Every structure is written in C-alpha cells, then in structure tokens.
Coordinates of C-alpha atoms in Angstrom, one line a residue:
Chain A
X77 CA 102.8 127.8 103.9
X78 CA 99.4 126.5 104.2
X79 CA 98.9 124.8 101.0
X80 CA 95.6 122.9 102.0
X81 CA 92.4 124.2 103.9
X82 CA 91.0 120.9 104.7
X83 CA 92.1 117.5 103.9
X84 CA 89.7 115.0 105.3
X85 CA 90.9 111.4 106.2
X86 CA 89.0 108.1 105.7
X87 CA 90.9 105.7 107.7
X88 CA 92.8 107.6 110.2
X89 CA 95.7 104.2 111.6
X90 CA 99.1 104.2 109.9
X91 CA 98.7 105.5 107.0
X92 CA 96.1 108.2 106.7
X93 CA 97.7 109.4 110.6
X94 CA 101.3 109.6 109.1
X95 CA 99.7 111.1 105.9
X96 CA 97.7 113.9 108.5
X97 CA 100.9 114.2 111.0
X98 CA 103.0 114.8 107.8
X99 CA 100.9 117.9 106.6
X100 CA 100.6 119.2 109.8
X101 CA 104.6 119.1 110.2
X102 CA 105.2 120.5 107.3
X103 CA 102.4 123.5 108.4
X104 CA 100.7 122.8 105.2
X105 CA 97.2 122.6 106.3
X106 CA 94.8 124.5 108.0
X107 CA 92.2 121.7 109.1
X108 CA 92.1 117.8 108.8
X109 CA 88.5 115.5 109.3
X110 CA 88.7 112.1 110.0
X111 CA 86.4 109.6 109.0
X112 CA 86.0 105.8 109.9
X113 CA 84.1 103.1 110.9
X114 CA 86.0 102.9 114.3
X115 CA 84.4 105.6 116.5
X116 CA 87.4 104.5 119.0
X117 CA 90.3 105.5 116.6
X118 CA 88.9 108.6 115.5
X119 CA 88.6 109.5 119.2
X120 CA 92.2 108.6 119.7
X121 CA 93.0 109.7 116.4
X122 CA 91.5 113.4 117.8
X123 CA 93.4 113.3 121.2
X124 CA 96.8 112.5 119.5
X125 CA 96.0 115.6 117.6
X126 CA 95.9 113.6 114.0
X127 CA 92.8 114.8 113.2
X128 CA 91.4 118.3 114.2
X129 CA 87.6 117.2 113.8
X130 CA 85.7 113.9 113.6
X131 CA 83.3 113.8 110.4
X132 CA 80.3 112.2 112.3
X133 CA 78.1 113.7 109.3
X134 CA 79.5 113.4 105.7
X135 CA 78.0 116.1 104.1
X136 CA 79.8 118.5 106.2
X137 CA 83.3 116.9 106.4
X138 CA 83.3 117.1 102.7
X139 CA 82.1 120.5 102.4
X140 CA 85.3 122.8 101.2
X141 CA 87.4 120.0 101.3
X142 CA 90.8 120.3 99.1
X143 CA 91.7 116.7 99.2
X144 CA 90.2 113.6 100.4
X145 CA 92.8 110.8 101.5
X146 CA 91.4 107.1 101.4
X147 CA 93.6 105.1 103.7
X148 CA 90.9 102.3 104.7
X149 CA 91.2 98.6 103.1
X150 CA 91.3 98.2 99.2
X151 CA 87.6 96.3 99.2
X152 CA 86.0 99.7 100.9
X153 CA 87.0 101.8 98.1
X154 CA 83.5 101.6 96.1
X155 CA 81.9 101.6 99.4
X156 CA 83.6 105.1 100.8
X157 CA 83.6 106.8 97.3
X158 CA 79.3 105.7 97.2
X159 CA 79.0 107.7 100.9
X160 CA 81.2 110.6 99.6
X161 CA 80.1 111.2 96.2
X162 CA 76.8 113.3 97.0
X163 CA 78.3 116.0 98.9
X164 CA 81.6 116.1 96.7
X165 CA 82.4 119.0 95.5
X166 CA 83.4 119.9 91.7
X167 CA 86.9 121.4 93.2
X168 CA 87.6 118.5 95.6
X169 CA 90.2 115.8 94.5
X170 CA 90.5 112.2 96.2
X171 CA 92.8 110.1 96.2
X172 CA 94.1 106.9 97.7
X173 CA 95.9 104.5 99.5
X174 CA 95.9 101.5 98.5
X175 CA 98.1 98.6 97.7
X176 CA 96.3 97.2 94.2
X177 CA 95.4 100.2 91.4
X178 CA 93.7 98.0 88.7
X179 CA 90.8 97.1 91.0
X180 CA 90.6 100.3 92.8
X181 CA 90.0 102.6 89.8
X182 CA 88.0 100.1 88.4
X183 CA 85.8 100.2 91.6
X184 CA 86.6 104.1 91.6
X185 CA 85.0 104.2 88.2
X186 CA 82.2 102.3 89.0
X187 CA 80.8 104.4 91.4
X188 CA 82.1 108.6 90.5
X189 CA 81.1 108.1 86.8
X190 CA 82.7 110.9 84.7
X191 CA 83.6 112.3 87.9
X192 CA 86.3 110.0 88.2
X193 CA 88.4 113.1 87.4
X194 CA 88.0 114.2 90.2
X195 CA 90.0 110.8 91.8
X196 CA 94.1 110.3 91.4
X197 CA 94.8 106.8 92.1
X198 CA 98.2 106.2 94.3
X199 CA 100.1 104.1 96.4
X200 CA 102.5 105.3 98.9
X201 CA 105.2 102.3 99.5
X202 CA 105.7 103.0 103.5
X203 CA 104.9 100.9 106.3
X204 CA 105.7 99.8 109.5
X205 CA 104.7 96.6 111.7
X206 CA 102.3 98.5 114.0
X207 CA 98.8 100.3 113.3
X208 CA 95.9 102.1 114.5
X209 CA 96.3 106.1 115.3
X210 CA 98.9 105.4 117.6
X211 CA 101.5 104.2 115.5
X212 CA 101.2 107.1 112.9
X213 CA 104.3 108.9 112.7
X214 CA 105.0 112.1 110.8
X215 CA 108.1 111.2 109.0
X216 CA 106.8 107.4 107.6
X217 CA 107.0 108.8 103.9
X218 CA 110.2 110.8 104.1
X219 CA 112.8 109.6 101.5
X220 CA 109.6 106.8 100.3
X221 CA 108.3 106.5 97.2
X222 CA 105.0 107.2 96.1
X223 CA 103.6 105.7 93.2
X224 CA 100.6 107.8 91.1
X225 CA 98.5 105.7 88.6
X226 CA 96.6 108.9 87.0
X227 CA 93.5 108.3 85.0
X228 CA 92.9 109.4 81.1
X229 CA 90.1 111.9 82.8
X230 CA 92.2 113.6 85.8
X231 CA 93.6 117.3 84.7
X232 CA 97.1 117.6 85.4
X233 CA 96.8 120.2 87.9
X234 CA 94.9 117.4 89.7
X235 CA 97.2 114.9 89.5
X236 CA 99.7 117.9 90.8
X237 CA 98.2 118.6 93.8
X238 CA 97.9 114.9 94.9
X239 CA 101.7 115.3 94.4
X240 CA 102.3 118.0 95.8
X241 CA 100.8 116.6 99.7
X242 CA 102.8 113.8 99.1
X243 CA 106.3 115.9 98.7
X244 CA 104.9 117.9 101.5
X245 CA 105.4 114.3 103.5
X246 CA 108.9 114.1 102.3
X247 CA 108.0 111.1 99.8
X248 CA 109.0 111.0 96.2
X249 CA 106.9 110.4 93.7
X250 CA 106.5 108.1 90.7
X251 CA 104.4 107.3 87.9
X252 CA 103.0 103.8 86.4
X253 CA 100.2 103.0 84.9
X254 CA 97.6 100.8 86.9
X255 CA 98.4 97.4 85.5
X256 CA 102.1 98.3 85.7
X257 CA 101.9 99.1 88.7
X258 CA 100.3 95.7 89.7
X259 CA 102.4 93.7 87.8
X260 CA 105.4 94.9 89.7
X261 CA 103.8 94.7 93.3
X262 CA 102.5 91.5 92.3
X263 CA 105.9 90.9 92.0
X264 CA 107.8 92.2 94.3
X265 CA 105.5 92.3 97.5
X266 CA 102.7 89.9 96.8
X267 CA 104.1 86.9 96.3
X268 CA 106.7 87.0 98.5
X269 CA 103.6 87.9 101.5
X270 CA 101.7 84.6 100.1
X271 CA 105.0 82.5 99.9
X272 CA 105.7 83.4 103.7
X273 CA 102.2 82.9 104.4
X274 CA 102.5 79.6 102.6
X275 CA 105.3 78.7 104.3
X276 CA 104.4 79.3 107.6
X277 CA 100.9 77.9 107.5
X278 CA 102.8 74.5 105.8
X279 CA 105.2 74.0 108.9
X280 CA 102.5 74.8 111.2
X281 CA 100.3 71.9 109.7
X282 CA 102.9 69.3 109.9
X283 CA 102.4 67.1 112.9
X284 CA 105.6 67.9 114.6
X285 CA 105.3 71.6 114.2
X286 CA 106.3 72.2 117.9
X287 CA 109.9 70.6 117.4
X288 CA 110.3 72.8 114.1
X289 CA 109.7 76.1 115.2
X290 CA 111.7 75.2 118.7
X291 CA 114.8 75.2 115.9
X292 CA 113.9 78.2 113.6
X293 CA 115.7 81.2 114.1
X294 CA 116.5 84.8 113.1
X295 CA 116.9 84.0 109.2
X296 CA 113.3 82.1 109.6
X297 CA 112.3 85.3 111.3
X298 CA 113.6 87.7 108.5
X299 CA 111.8 85.1 106.1
X300 CA 108.5 84.9 107.5
X301 CA 108.1 88.7 109.1
X302 CA 105.5 89.2 106.5
X303 CA 103.6 86.5 107.4
X304 CA 102.9 88.8 110.8
X305 CA 101.1 90.9 108.5
X306 CA 97.1 91.7 108.5
X307 CA 95.4 88.0 107.1
X308 CA 92.3 90.3 106.1
X309 CA 94.3 92.7 104.0
X310 CA 96.5 90.6 102.2
X311 CA 93.4 88.2 101.4
X312 CA 91.7 91.7 99.6
X313 CA 95.1 91.9 97.9
X314 CA 95.9 88.8 96.9
X315 CA 92.3 88.7 95.2
X316 CA 92.4 92.1 94.0
X317 CA 95.4 91.5 92.0
X318 CA 94.3 87.9 91.5
X319 CA 95.7 88.0 87.6
X320 CA 98.6 89.5 87.4
X321 CA 99.7 87.3 91.1
X322 CA 98.9 84.3 89.3
X323 CA 101.5 85.0 86.4
X324 CA 103.8 86.2 88.8
X325 CA 103.1 82.4 91.4
X326 CA 103.3 80.3 88.1
X327 CA 106.9 81.6 86.8
X328 CA 107.8 80.9 90.5
X329 CA 106.7 77.8 90.4
X330 CA 108.4 76.9 87.4
X331 CA 111.3 78.5 88.9
X332 CA 111.2 76.1 92.1
X333 CA 110.8 73.1 89.5
X334 CA 114.3 73.9 87.6
X335 CA 115.6 74.4 90.8
X336 CA 114.2 70.9 91.9
X337 CA 115.6 69.3 89.4
X338 CA 119.1 70.9 90.0
X339 CA 119.1 69.3 93.6
X340 CA 117.6 66.1 92.5
X341 CA 120.6 65.7 90.4
X342 CA 123.3 67.0 92.5
X343 CA 124.4 69.9 90.4
X344 CA 126.0 71.6 92.3
X345 CA 127.1 73.9 89.8
X346 CA 123.8 74.7 88.6
X347 CA 122.8 75.5 92.0
X348 CA 125.5 77.4 93.1
X349 CA 124.5 79.9 89.7
X350 CA 121.0 80.2 90.9
X351 CA 122.6 81.0 94.9
X352 CA 125.2 83.5 93.1
X353 CA 123.1 85.3 90.6
X354 CA 120.5 85.9 93.4
X355 CA 122.8 87.2 96.1
X356 CA 124.7 89.3 93.7
X357 CA 121.5 91.0 92.7
X358 CA 120.6 91.5 95.9
X359 CA 123.9 93.2 96.9
X360 CA 123.6 95.6 93.9
X361 CA 119.8 96.2 94.8
X362 CA 120.9 97.0 98.5
X363 CA 123.9 99.4 97.0
X364 CA 121.5 101.1 95.1
X365 CA 118.4 101.7 98.0
X366 CA 121.1 102.8 100.1
X367 CA 122.5 105.4 97.5
X368 CA 119.2 106.6 96.9
X369 CA 118.6 106.9 101.1
X370 CA 121.6 108.3 102.3
X371 CA 121.0 111.2 103.9
X372 CA 121.5 114.2 102.5
X373 CA 124.9 116.4 103.1
X374 CA 124.9 118.0 106.2
X375 CA 124.6 121.9 104.5
X376 CA 121.3 120.6 102.4
X377 CA 119.8 118.6 105.5
X378 CA 120.1 121.6 107.6
Chain B
X499 CA 137.9 77.7 136.3
X500 CA 140.4 76.6 133.5
X501 CA 138.2 73.6 132.0
X502 CA 140.3 73.6 128.9
X503 CA 143.6 73.5 128.8
X504 CA 144.3 73.8 124.9
X505 CA 141.3 74.0 122.4
X506 CA 142.3 73.7 118.4
X507 CA 139.8 75.9 116.1
X508 CA 140.1 74.4 112.7
X509 CA 138.5 77.6 110.9
X510 CA 139.0 80.9 112.7
X511 CA 135.8 83.2 111.2
X512 CA 133.0 83.7 112.9
X513 CA 131.7 80.5 114.1
X514 CA 135.2 79.2 115.7
X515 CA 136.4 82.7 116.4
X516 CA 133.3 83.6 118.5
X517 CA 133.9 80.1 120.5
X518 CA 137.7 80.9 120.8
X519 CA 136.3 84.6 122.4
X520 CA 133.6 82.9 124.5
X521 CA 135.5 80.3 126.4
X522 CA 138.9 83.3 127.1
X523 CA 136.0 85.4 128.3
X524 CA 134.4 82.4 130.6
X525 CA 138.3 82.0 131.8
X526 CA 137.7 78.2 130.7
X527 CA 140.8 77.6 128.9
X528 CA 144.1 78.0 128.8
X529 CA 145.2 78.0 125.2
X530 CA 143.4 78.5 121.6
X531 CA 145.3 77.4 118.8
X532 CA 144.0 78.2 115.2
X533 CA 144.3 76.0 112.3
X534 CA 143.2 77.0 108.8
X535 CA 143.8 77.3 105.0
X536 CA 144.0 81.2 104.9
X537 CA 147.1 82.4 106.6
X538 CA 145.6 86.1 106.4
X539 CA 142.9 85.2 109.2
X540 CA 145.0 82.9 111.2
X541 CA 147.1 86.4 111.6
X542 CA 144.1 88.4 112.3
X543 CA 142.8 86.0 114.6
X544 CA 145.9 85.7 116.5
X545 CA 146.8 89.8 116.3
X546 CA 143.0 89.8 118.0
X547 CA 143.5 87.7 120.6
X548 CA 141.0 85.0 119.4
X549 CA 143.7 82.6 119.3
X550 CA 147.0 82.8 121.5
X551 CA 149.3 80.4 118.7
X552 CA 149.1 79.5 115.1
X553 CA 149.1 75.6 114.3
X554 CA 151.8 75.4 111.6
X555 CA 152.4 71.8 112.4
X556 CA 149.3 69.9 112.4
X557 CA 150.9 67.7 114.8
X558 CA 152.4 70.2 117.1
X559 CA 149.1 71.7 117.5
X560 CA 146.8 69.0 118.5
X561 CA 149.3 67.9 120.6
X562 CA 147.9 67.8 124.3
X563 CA 144.9 68.8 123.1
X564 CA 141.5 68.7 125.0
X565 CA 139.0 69.9 122.5
X566 CA 139.2 70.0 118.7
X567 CA 136.5 72.1 116.8
X568 CA 135.9 72.1 113.1
X569 CA 134.3 75.6 112.1
X570 CA 134.9 75.0 108.9
X571 CA 132.2 74.2 105.3
X572 CA 130.7 71.0 105.7
X573 CA 132.5 69.8 102.3
X574 CA 135.9 70.0 104.4
X575 CA 135.1 67.2 107.2
X576 CA 136.1 64.8 105.7
X577 CA 140.0 66.5 104.7
X578 CA 140.3 68.0 107.5
X579 CA 140.0 64.7 110.0
X580 CA 142.5 62.9 107.8
X581 CA 144.6 65.7 108.4
X582 CA 144.2 65.3 112.0
X583 CA 143.5 61.5 112.2
X584 CA 147.1 60.4 113.0
X585 CA 148.3 63.0 115.5
X586 CA 145.0 63.0 117.3
X587 CA 145.7 62.0 120.9
X588 CA 143.3 59.3 122.5
X589 CA 141.9 61.8 125.0
X590 CA 141.2 64.6 122.5
X591 CA 137.6 65.3 121.6
X592 CA 136.9 66.4 118.1
X593 CA 133.6 68.2 117.6
X594 CA 132.3 70.3 114.5
X595 CA 129.5 73.3 113.9
X596 CA 128.3 72.2 110.6
X597 CA 124.9 72.8 109.5
X598 CA 123.8 69.1 108.4
X599 CA 125.2 66.4 110.5
X600 CA 124.2 63.3 108.2
X601 CA 126.7 63.9 105.8
X602 CA 129.0 64.9 108.1
X603 CA 129.1 62.2 110.6
X604 CA 129.3 59.4 107.8
X605 CA 132.2 61.4 106.5
X606 CA 133.9 61.4 109.8
X607 CA 133.0 57.4 110.2
X608 CA 134.5 56.9 107.2
X609 CA 137.5 58.7 107.7
X610 CA 137.9 58.5 111.7
X611 CA 136.9 54.1 111.3
X612 CA 136.7 52.6 115.1
X613 CA 138.3 56.5 116.1
X614 CA 134.6 57.9 115.6
X615 CA 133.8 57.6 118.9
X616 CA 136.1 60.7 120.0
X617 CA 133.8 63.0 117.2
X618 CA 130.5 64.1 118.8
X619 CA 129.2 66.2 116.1
X620 CA 127.3 68.9 117.1
X621 CA 125.8 72.7 115.5
X622 CA 125.5 75.9 117.1
X623 CA 122.1 77.5 116.2
X624 CA 123.7 81.3 115.7
X625 CA 125.2 83.9 113.2
X626 CA 125.4 87.1 111.8
X627 CA 125.3 88.3 108.4
X628 CA 129.1 89.5 108.7
X629 CA 131.9 86.6 108.5
X630 CA 135.9 86.3 109.1
X631 CA 138.0 86.8 112.1
X632 CA 137.0 90.4 112.8
X633 CA 133.1 89.4 112.9
X634 CA 134.1 87.1 116.4
X635 CA 132.1 88.0 119.3
X636 CA 132.1 86.5 122.9
X637 CA 128.4 86.8 123.1
X638 CA 127.8 85.2 119.8
X639 CA 126.1 81.7 121.3
X640 CA 124.4 83.6 124.3
X641 CA 121.1 82.0 125.0
X642 CA 121.1 80.3 121.4
X643 CA 120.6 76.5 120.9
X644 CA 123.5 74.3 120.4
X645 CA 122.1 70.7 118.8
X646 CA 124.5 67.6 119.7
X647 CA 124.0 64.5 117.5
X648 CA 125.7 62.2 119.6
X649 CA 126.7 58.6 118.1
X650 CA 126.5 55.3 119.3
X651 CA 130.1 55.1 119.8
X652 CA 130.4 58.4 121.8
X653 CA 130.9 57.9 125.8
X654 CA 128.7 60.2 127.8
X655 CA 132.0 61.3 129.0
X656 CA 133.3 62.9 125.9
X657 CA 129.4 64.2 125.0
X658 CA 129.4 66.3 128.1
X659 CA 133.3 67.7 127.5
X660 CA 131.4 69.1 124.4
X661 CA 128.4 70.1 126.0
X662 CA 129.9 71.6 129.1
X663 CA 132.2 73.9 126.4
X664 CA 128.9 75.1 124.6
X665 CA 127.6 76.1 128.4
X666 CA 130.9 77.7 129.1
X667 CA 129.8 80.0 125.8
X668 CA 125.8 80.7 127.3
X669 CA 124.9 78.2 125.2
X670 CA 122.0 75.7 125.5
X671 CA 122.3 72.2 124.9
X672 CA 120.0 70.5 122.6
X673 CA 119.9 66.6 121.3
X674 CA 118.4 64.9 118.2
X675 CA 119.5 62.0 115.8
X676 CA 121.8 63.3 112.9
X677 CA 118.3 62.6 111.0
X678 CA 116.1 64.3 113.1
X679 CA 117.9 67.5 112.9
X680 CA 118.6 67.3 109.0
X681 CA 114.9 66.9 108.9
X682 CA 114.3 70.0 111.2
X683 CA 116.9 71.8 109.8
X684 CA 115.5 71.3 106.4
X685 CA 112.6 72.8 107.2
X686 CA 112.9 75.7 108.9
X687 CA 116.4 76.8 107.7
X688 CA 117.6 75.3 104.2
X689 CA 113.9 75.3 102.5
X690 CA 114.0 78.9 103.3
X691 CA 117.5 79.7 102.0
X692 CA 116.1 78.3 99.0
X693 CA 112.6 79.9 98.3
X694 CA 114.9 83.4 98.7
X695 CA 117.7 82.2 96.3
X696 CA 115.1 80.8 94.3
X697 CA 113.0 84.1 94.3
X698 CA 115.5 86.8 93.5
X699 CA 117.0 84.8 90.6
X700 CA 114.2 84.6 89.3
X701 CA 113.5 88.2 89.4
X702 CA 116.7 89.0 88.3
X703 CA 116.3 87.2 84.9
X704 CA 113.2 89.2 84.2
X705 CA 113.8 91.2 81.8
X706 CA 112.3 94.3 83.4
X707 CA 114.1 93.4 86.5
X708 CA 115.3 97.0 87.6
X709 CA 112.0 98.5 87.6
X710 CA 110.7 95.6 89.8
X711 CA 113.4 96.3 92.2
X712 CA 113.1 100.0 92.1
X713 CA 109.7 99.1 94.2
X714 CA 111.3 96.3 96.1
X715 CA 110.6 97.6 100.0
X716 CA 111.8 96.7 103.7
X717 CA 109.1 93.6 103.5
X718 CA 110.7 91.9 100.4
X719 CA 114.2 92.9 101.8
X720 CA 113.5 91.3 105.2
X721 CA 111.8 88.2 103.1
X722 CA 115.4 87.9 101.0
X723 CA 117.9 88.8 103.8
X724 CA 119.2 84.8 103.7
X725 CA 119.5 85.0 100.1
X726 CA 122.8 87.3 100.6
X727 CA 124.3 84.2 102.4
X728 CA 127.1 82.3 100.7
X729 CA 125.8 80.7 97.7
X730 CA 128.9 78.2 98.4
X731 CA 128.1 77.2 101.7
X732 CA 124.6 76.8 100.5
X733 CA 125.0 75.3 97.9
X734 CA 127.3 72.9 99.9
X735 CA 124.5 72.1 102.4
X736 CA 121.6 71.6 99.7
X737 CA 123.6 68.6 98.6
X738 CA 125.0 67.6 102.1
X739 CA 120.8 67.5 102.9
X740 CA 119.3 66.6 99.7
X741 CA 116.9 63.7 100.7
X742 CA 115.8 65.9 103.1
X743 CA 115.6 69.3 101.8
X744 CA 113.8 67.7 98.6
X745 CA 111.0 66.0 100.7
X746 CA 110.5 70.0 102.3
X747 CA 110.8 71.1 98.9
X748 CA 107.7 68.5 97.5
X749 CA 105.6 69.5 100.2
X750 CA 106.2 73.0 99.5
X751 CA 105.5 73.2 96.4
X752 CA 102.1 70.8 97.0
X753 CA 101.1 73.4 99.5
X754 CA 102.0 76.3 96.7
X755 CA 99.4 74.3 94.4
X756 CA 97.1 73.9 96.9
X757 CA 97.3 77.9 97.5
X758 CA 97.3 78.7 93.8
X759 CA 94.1 76.3 93.7
X760 CA 92.2 79.0 95.8
X761 CA 93.8 82.0 94.4
X762 CA 92.7 80.8 91.1
X763 CA 88.8 80.1 92.8
X764 CA 88.7 83.4 94.1
X765 CA 88.5 81.3 97.1
X766 CA 88.9 84.4 99.6
X767 CA 87.9 82.2 102.7
X768 CA 90.1 79.3 101.7
X769 CA 93.4 82.4 101.2
X770 CA 92.2 84.3 104.7
X771 CA 92.7 80.6 106.4
X772 CA 95.6 80.5 105.1
X773 CA 96.9 83.7 106.2
X774 CA 95.4 83.3 109.3
X775 CA 96.6 80.0 110.5
X776 CA 100.2 81.5 109.2
X777 CA 100.0 84.2 111.6
X778 CA 98.4 83.2 114.4
X779 CA 101.3 80.1 114.3
X780 CA 103.8 82.7 113.5
X781 CA 102.8 84.7 116.4
X782 CA 102.8 81.7 119.2
X783 CA 106.4 81.7 118.1
X784 CA 107.6 84.8 118.3
X785 CA 105.8 84.8 122.1
X786 CA 107.7 81.6 122.9
X787 CA 110.8 82.5 121.3
X788 CA 110.5 86.2 123.8
X789 CA 110.0 84.3 127.0
X790 CA 112.7 81.8 126.2
X791 CA 115.0 85.0 125.2
X792 CA 113.9 87.0 128.2
X793 CA 116.9 88.5 130.4
X794 CA 116.8 86.9 133.5
X795 CA 115.3 88.9 136.7
X796 CA 118.2 91.5 137.8
X797 CA 119.7 90.0 140.9
X798 CA 120.1 86.7 138.9
X799 CA 121.6 88.1 136.2
X800 CA 124.4 89.9 138.6

C-alpha cells in the first residue's frame, strides 16, 4: 500500500523524523529525502534509516516529490519555500508542522503567490521533551490530533492527500481556520508557556532564588515543565501569534486581578469557587481525554 | 530499635498514614493510635495495619503518648489542639504537617499558652495525587525534605525527637523560621497553585471552552496538574498565607506586565532573554535535584 512514491522532509528532527518513520512503518512511502541546515542531523537521520537520501541539491530533492513536509521553526517557512519554489512540480503538495498558522499562511502566500494552492498548512499536536533525529519515533502521532487549516485555493484532493498522510501516521484529522487555530493555541498552549517561563524567570531573579528553588517540589516541576522548552522556538511562536496571545494574556491578567481582590478581601467562598470550578473543569477534561485515548477493543486492535 | 512507645496520628490519610507506615516499617514504634473525624477512614486505617487502635476517647488515646502528629487541614489545628490539651502529658511532643507555619504557630500558641513549648511545627515536602488511608505508603518521605520551624520555647531535645521521627521515615531535616517558610512556599508552591487554578477557571468560563479543551495537550496537562488539588485545602492555605501570597502574586503580576510590554513591542530579544533565563534556571534546578536524589552507591544502599 505504497501511497507516496517520494516524500521530502525539510527538518529531520523529532517532528519530521517521526513523520517519516511512521510512513515507513505503515509501508506508505517508497523514498524519503531529507533537507535541512544541519549536515550532522541529516547524516544521523540517514544512519537511523529515517531518510533514504540527503537532498544535497534542492532541485534534485523535490523532483518527482508527491509530498513535502516543512518541519523547521515557523520563522523559516518563507525562506524554505523560496528555495523550493523554482523546482516545485505542479503535482507536488507542500504542508508544514508549525505551531502557528496565520503567519505561516501569510508567509507562504507571499512567497508562493498563485501557487499557494499547493500549500496545505497543518499542525500536529504532538511532542516530546527530547529533540533531534534520535528522538523520532514512529508512534509519535498515534491517536494524536493534526489540525489542518487549508486556504481557499487548495483543492479538496490536495487537502485529502495531506490528511491521508497523517492518517497513515495514526493521527486524527481536525480542521480549523488559521485564525481559529491561533486563538485556540494562544489559550491552551502559548499562554501557559509564557506564564511558566515568566514564573521561573521571576523566581530566578530574586536575591534568595537558591533558597526558593531548594524547596520547589514535584508540583512546581510539573507546572514549569514547559519552561524547559526551546526559548528561540517560543520567542518565534510568541511573536508569530502576538495578537491572539496578547488577548489571552490580558484576559488572564484580568482574572488574576479578580482573584487577587478575593484573596486581599479574605473571600474564602470566592476563592473556593474559582478553585472548585477549575478542578471540576479539569476533571471533566481529563475524563474526556481518557475516553478518547482509550485503546480500541482487543479484536479491533489486532 | 523501638524509639517510640506510642505515637498518635490525628488524621489517618496520605500524610498521617504514610508517617505511621514508615515508622512501623523502620521498627521504630510500638503502638500507633489514630484520631480523626471520619470513622470510615479510621476503620480502614486499622484494617490496613496503619494504626493499631482507634482513639475513641481522646484522654485514653494521648495517655502515655511520646509523639502526636497533626495531619489534618491547617484550619483545624486550633480545635484539635483544644481537644488534646486537657489530656496532654508533660513529656508528650506534638508536631504537625501543615503547609503553612505562621498561622499554625499562632493558632497553637493561642490554644496552648505556655505549653506551646510542647508543640514543634513542621512541614513534610511530599505528596501524591491520591488521598486517604489507601494512598499511604511507607516510602512517601524517603529522600524528601521536612521543614521544622521550632518556636523559641521548644527544648532542643523535643525538636530532636521530632527530627528523629522524620529521619526514621527517610526524610532530610531542614529548619526555617515560620515566616521564612511561608515566604518560600508562597513563591514555589502556593502561587503556582493559584495560577493554575486561575488559568483553568479562566478557560472554563469562556463561551468556547469546549473547543479550547479539545486541543489542550500534554503541556497543558502538566501545567495544570496542581489545579487538580483539593479546593478546600488550597482555599485554607491561600487565606492562611494571605500576606506572603499577595506579595508573591503582586511580584508576578508586575513580571507579567513587563513581559506583556515586550510582546506588544515585538521585542523578540527581550522575550528570548526571559525564556532563556527561565530555561537555564530550571535546568540548573533539575540537575541539583537529580544530584540530591540520586540513589546512594550500591554498597551503601545494601
């Protein structure tokens, strides 16, 4: 069931590498070619069997490609597309894995012009704490969501080809507009990252930071886990999604001001209402995740 | 090496129950008597062998006790001490496991008067997501910190008895003043809890909350794990540590305002500095924890 004759991955780290591994495991691709800035990563990816060849020459690399996945930091979308454009065949579909979609779509449109029809923006909601080709695993996307945010120019067939590739990786396809996508992720991903980074930076700058960190325990560890993410990547995401992120941050700062007023007034009832509502909402959410992520019945799984 | 003839645990859930289990496993106690509001919990604790007897009569329960541990919500410290006081023998040392220390010490001083000398306030830095007697495990405190915040009236011998009990549970003893303790934990524990509760409540109240939660992933799950904690317990802690928590919250809100200004100005350099400083501080902290918690060399462990 080789669905794709040739797939090109630009960026052979966790995200791109796992996509390649998953397609290979599904027997869905004949050849995977890797592109990227780091020769070391490309060589390692080939050594690991993630890619079959290193695309030393871009023209050669994209020649005859069915599908190209951009899996590099979002700020590189424009430059990478510029390098591909002169060699892009009309039947090749390009997609990406960036965490923001409005800016990626704008950058793509600027570079590709009318050939924006060949670019189907996407965002796989999956990750791990490690990175690089060695972190790539075939099951990264199994049961996970991939949000596609097609542009009006995309043909239904091209969107379906991208969706099919992700489905072969075990993912579940969702569709949002780029603006909806960016608002949603500003709220449940970008804001929490900013808050965690801000908290750890705040504590680290206090004169008695060493004493404070000494008593930080497992709750703090979980709360700040996302502050272990790449500062460069999150700087880019923050700026790329500036407008939506500012709106979410303002709403949160207003919420903190309200909770502060309850605390200052000794309003135990009010605080408890906030805390209870939060716990109940989180419990419902966790229960919903667990239902959605439950393994299929045994006879179906086999 | 029976160090304690009789230990009384007021509150036989995770914290009190694990203390009893650890002392029993160390062969350090002859009899453990349980006190508490929930008959069901007490009976379950006896069934599980956590306690040897249920203290139906407080006078009988504390008679001849070496050590009493209060492991109930901090707001109950005063009432519990009031019930114990008429029966408390002069040689009995009382300690607690509350998450705030200034208010606990004040409540204890109010009730105990000159007999405050018999009360050594403490706070084990350990926990799990589950609760009740069934959650109690003998290893909960192994390698964990216990902060003692003695009052000037405590004798060195009594402080040492409490320290010794916790050491027998595998814990490492630290000492802070109640005020230092409360400032430290406002920063690294109470504030993060408030922030997580506030974020989930904020999202849950939005009209499109269901859509948002649908795309929340593992980063959000970790960030908000502490918002799964008991609302009543955290209401009490927030109010008990109101002053220090307000100070930390104000500092954090000022930090958020500064980061907001960077984001609004498109100051990528500034944002990256905050994010990098946070990640580096967190990495140093994790490395320090891992060194501290590393298992001893094999010949020492055996």
